[in-house]
Amino acid sequence: MKKILLLGLSLLILSTSVNASIITGFDDVSSGTFAPFTSNGLDFASNGVGITGAWNTTGTPSDNGTNALIVGFGDSVTITRNGGGLFSVNSFDAGLSWYTALSSLAISVGGEIISLGLGYSTYTFSSLTNISSLTIAAGPSDGYFAIDNIEWTSSDVPIPAPIALIGLGLILISYNQRKKAA
């Protein structure tokens, strides 16, 4: 019986997945692409007030040589999972970007306020789990902020997991019936 249970649990563990991704440099999006766009499994949409897009950050305070998500002039960006579903945002790098006379800027990340400075800093989140969307916004300003290296996960249970559970259930029913007959 213990062997059967261990086999069933092993099948269940092997068939369950947690998909982790990091959007590094929005390298699948051309620089100068305005929202809406999709990058590495996430959709990015603008509220249309200012400017949101994927841009190269060369020459900006947040220059790391790659594209970044740039949000400016009071705009906000809403992030959802491509195709729908729940996801978690674990961390991202953010900082001030082009055309800013500011040395810091407070932004709202899903209702949590963080203060950005010149250059990238890494922000880690424990409260942004199992969400269907995430809105990141700043008040009206004379500049932009940049977000890069978004680490996100989804914890979907693929089709093999329910099949493994059904199989385990059938094995246990069969075992119990044999035990009763004996």
Tab-separated table of C-alpha atoms in Angstrom:
chain	number	residue	atom	x	y	z
A	1	MET	CA	0.000	0.000	0.000
A	2	LYS	CA	2.808	2.408	0.892
A	3	LYS	CA	4.508	1.719	-2.448
A	4	ILE	CA	1.288	2.483	-4.320
A	5	LEU	CA	0.811	5.753	-2.425
A	6	LEU	CA	4.439	6.772	-3.018
A	7	LEU	CA	4.074	5.990	-6.725
A	8	GLY	CA	0.879	8.032	-6.954
A	9	LEU	CA	2.363	11.000	-5.099
A	10	SER	CA	5.488	10.866	-7.291
A	11	LEU	CA	3.326	10.950	-10.425
A	12	LEU	CA	1.387	13.911	-9.049
A	13	ILE	CA	4.520	15.868	-8.155
A	14	LEU	CA	6.099	15.191	-11.536
A	15	SER	CA	2.972	16.248	-13.400
A	16	THR	CA	2.546	19.566	-11.545
A	17	SER	CA	4.476	22.530	-12.876
A	18	VAL	CA	5.424	26.003	-11.797
A	19	ASN	CA	6.497	28.052	-14.767
A	20	ALA	CA	8.990	30.813	-13.993
A	21	SER	CA	9.999	33.463	-16.500
A	22	ILE	CA	12.097	36.584	-16.459
A	23	ILE	CA	11.463	39.299	-19.014
A	24	THR	CA	15.011	40.451	-19.616
A	25	GLY	CA	15.287	43.470	-21.845
A	26	PHE	CA	11.963	42.982	-23.623
A	27	ASP	CA	14.163	41.488	-26.339
A	28	ASP	CA	11.176	40.007	-28.187
A	29	VAL	CA	9.697	43.501	-28.723
A	30	SER	CA	11.155	46.093	-31.108
A	31	SER	CA	12.355	49.307	-29.501
A	32	GLY	CA	9.787	52.031	-30.053
A	33	THR	CA	6.768	49.706	-29.807
A	34	PHE	CA	3.865	51.416	-28.048
A	35	ALA	CA	1.494	49.471	-25.803
A	36	PRO	CA	-0.426	47.262	-26.178
A	37	PHE	CA	2.143	44.531	-26.800
A	38	THR	CA	3.060	41.072	-25.532
A	39	SER	CA	6.447	40.030	-24.165
A	40	ASN	CA	7.446	36.601	-22.873
A	41	GLY	CA	3.938	35.535	-21.876
A	42	LEU	CA	2.661	38.830	-20.420
A	43	ASP	CA	0.442	41.454	-22.061
A	44	PHE	CA	1.132	45.155	-21.459
A	45	ALA	CA	-1.624	47.762	-21.974
A	46	SER	CA	-1.615	51.533	-21.497
A	47	ASN	CA	-4.391	53.602	-19.959
A	48	GLY	CA	-3.823	56.013	-22.844
A	49	VAL	CA	-3.101	59.166	-20.828
A	50	GLY	CA	0.617	59.371	-21.577
A	51	ILE	CA	3.170	57.116	-23.234
A	52	THR	CA	3.894	53.436	-22.531
A	53	GLY	CA	6.085	51.222	-24.670
A	54	ALA	CA	9.183	49.105	-25.053
A	55	TRP	CA	12.203	51.304	-25.690
A	56	ASN	CA	15.963	51.050	-25.636
A	57	THR	CA	17.265	52.812	-22.524
A	58	THR	CA	20.661	53.839	-23.942
A	59	GLY	CA	21.766	57.173	-22.517
A	60	THR	CA	19.156	57.258	-19.755
A	61	PRO	CA	19.716	57.054	-15.987
A	62	SER	CA	18.418	53.460	-16.229
A	63	ASP	CA	20.684	52.390	-19.098
A	64	ASN	CA	21.529	48.693	-19.030
A	65	GLY	CA	21.915	48.349	-22.791
A	66	THR	CA	18.580	46.618	-23.376
A	67	ASN	CA	14.983	47.541	-24.054
A	68	ALA	CA	12.791	48.278	-21.062
A	69	LEU	CA	9.156	48.984	-20.343
A	70	ILE	CA	8.972	52.787	-20.341
A	71	VAL	CA	5.958	54.551	-18.793
A	72	GLY	CA	5.649	58.325	-18.856
A	73	PHE	CA	3.661	61.526	-18.576
A	74	GLY	CA	1.136	60.223	-16.054
A	75	ASP	CA	0.372	57.015	-17.912
A	76	SER	CA	-0.082	53.648	-16.248
A	77	VAL	CA	0.457	50.140	-17.502
A	78	THR	CA	-1.728	47.131	-16.778
A	79	ILE	CA	-0.024	43.759	-16.997
A	80	THR	CA	-1.994	40.552	-17.569
A	81	ARG	CA	-1.026	37.043	-18.507
A	82	ASN	CA	-1.255	36.321	-22.218
A	83	GLY	CA	-4.325	34.132	-22.690
A	84	GLY	CA	-5.581	34.929	-19.169
A	85	GLY	CA	-5.016	33.190	-15.882
A	86	LEU	CA	-3.346	33.930	-12.594
A	87	PHE	CA	0.300	34.851	-12.189
A	88	SER	CA	2.667	36.229	-9.571
A	89	VAL	CA	5.213	39.027	-9.903
A	90	ASN	CA	8.213	38.228	-7.741
A	91	SER	CA	10.478	41.171	-8.579
A	92	PHE	CA	11.583	43.702	-11.154
A	93	ASP	CA	14.192	46.387	-11.694
A	94	ALA	CA	12.912	49.963	-11.937
A	95	GLY	CA	14.266	53.493	-12.045
A	96	LEU	CA	13.822	56.912	-13.593
A	97	SER	CA	14.319	57.144	-17.324
A	98	TRP	CA	14.319	59.748	-20.102
A	99	TYR	CA	13.554	63.444	-19.901
A	100	THR	CA	13.236	63.815	-16.205
A	101	ALA	CA	14.260	66.680	-13.987
A	102	LEU	CA	13.249	64.597	-10.978
A	103	SER	CA	15.651	62.777	-8.696
A	104	SER	CA	12.917	60.468	-7.366
A	105	LEU	CA	9.387	59.445	-8.279
A	106	ALA	CA	6.781	57.532	-6.271
A	107	ILE	CA	4.890	54.909	-8.244
A	108	SER	CA	2.044	52.603	-7.288
A	109	VAL	CA	2.620	48.900	-7.922
A	110	GLY	CA	-0.653	47.117	-7.319
A	111	GLY	CA	-1.461	49.632	-4.573
A	112	GLU	CA	1.991	49.433	-2.947
A	113	ILE	CA	3.955	52.697	-3.206
A	114	ILE	CA	7.639	52.499	-4.061
A	115	SER	CA	10.062	55.364	-4.631
A	116	LEU	CA	12.254	55.207	-7.718
A	117	GLY	CA	15.596	56.921	-8.029
A	118	LEU	CA	18.152	57.458	-10.769
A	119	GLY	CA	19.364	54.110	-12.098
A	120	TYR	CA	17.833	50.704	-11.600
A	121	SER	CA	17.064	49.200	-8.211
A	122	THR	CA	15.563	45.753	-7.701
A	123	TYR	CA	12.169	45.631	-5.990
A	124	THR	CA	10.902	42.342	-4.540
A	125	PHE	CA	7.215	41.675	-3.890
A	126	SER	CA	5.562	39.080	-1.672
A	127	SER	CA	2.028	40.424	-1.989
A	128	LEU	CA	1.692	40.160	-5.786
A	129	THR	CA	0.752	36.473	-5.878
A	130	ASN	CA	-2.070	34.778	-7.773
A	131	ILE	CA	-3.213	37.998	-9.436
A	132	SER	CA	-5.104	38.336	-12.719
A	133	SER	CA	-3.710	41.805	-13.471
A	134	LEU	CA	-1.219	44.327	-12.133
A	135	THR	CA	-1.428	48.077	-12.658
A	136	ILE	CA	1.684	50.202	-12.238
A	137	ALA	CA	1.113	53.962	-12.192
A	138	ALA	CA	2.745	57.280	-11.396
A	139	GLY	CA	1.141	60.652	-10.973
A	140	PRO	CA	1.573	63.314	-13.635
A	141	SER	CA	5.240	64.121	-14.059
A	142	ASP	CA	7.684	65.597	-16.489
A	143	GLY	CA	9.413	62.303	-17.119
A	144	TYR	CA	9.408	58.579	-17.509
A	145	PHE	CA	10.182	55.543	-15.434
A	146	ALA	CA	11.641	52.276	-16.706
A	147	ILE	CA	10.943	48.692	-15.639
A	148	ASP	CA	13.074	45.727	-16.688
A	149	ASN	CA	13.908	42.172	-15.628
A	150	ILE	CA	10.375	41.307	-14.524
A	151	GLU	CA	10.464	37.942	-12.750
A	152	TRP	CA	7.051	36.323	-12.818
A	153	THR	CA	5.596	32.864	-12.303
A	154	SER	CA	2.440	30.981	-13.069
A	155	SER	CA	1.357	27.925	-11.129
A	156	ASP	CA	-0.937	26.199	-13.558
A	157	VAL	CA	-1.710	22.565	-13.079
A	158	PRO	CA	-1.362	20.881	-16.475
A	159	ILE	CA	-3.632	18.107	-17.732
A	160	PRO	CA	-1.355	15.232	-16.545
A	161	ALA	CA	-1.914	16.143	-12.869
A	162	PRO	CA	-5.684	15.482	-12.846
A	163	ILE	CA	-5.085	12.287	-14.812
A	164	ALA	CA	-2.525	11.194	-12.196
A	165	LEU	CA	-5.039	11.913	-9.415
A	166	ILE	CA	-7.752	9.905	-11.168
A	167	GLY	CA	-5.309	7.039	-11.706
A	168	LEU	CA	-4.272	7.109	-8.055
A	169	GLY	CA	-7.938	7.076	-7.013
A	170	LEU	CA	-8.672	4.065	-9.225
A	171	ILE	CA	-5.640	2.221	-7.838
A	172	LEU	CA	-6.800	2.882	-4.261
A	173	ILE	CA	-10.385	1.775	-5.027
A	174	SER	CA	-9.076	-1.404	-6.637
A	175	TYR	CA	-6.789	-2.060	-3.666
A	176	ASN	CA	-9.656	-1.564	-1.175
A	177	GLN	CA	-11.973	-3.891	-3.115
A	178	ARG	CA	-9.302	-6.609	-3.204
A	179	LYS	CA	-8.738	-6.143	0.522
A	180	LYS	CA	-12.501	-6.540	1.235
A	181	ALA	CA	-12.751	-9.648	-0.979
A	182	ALA	CA	-9.857	-11.343	0.812
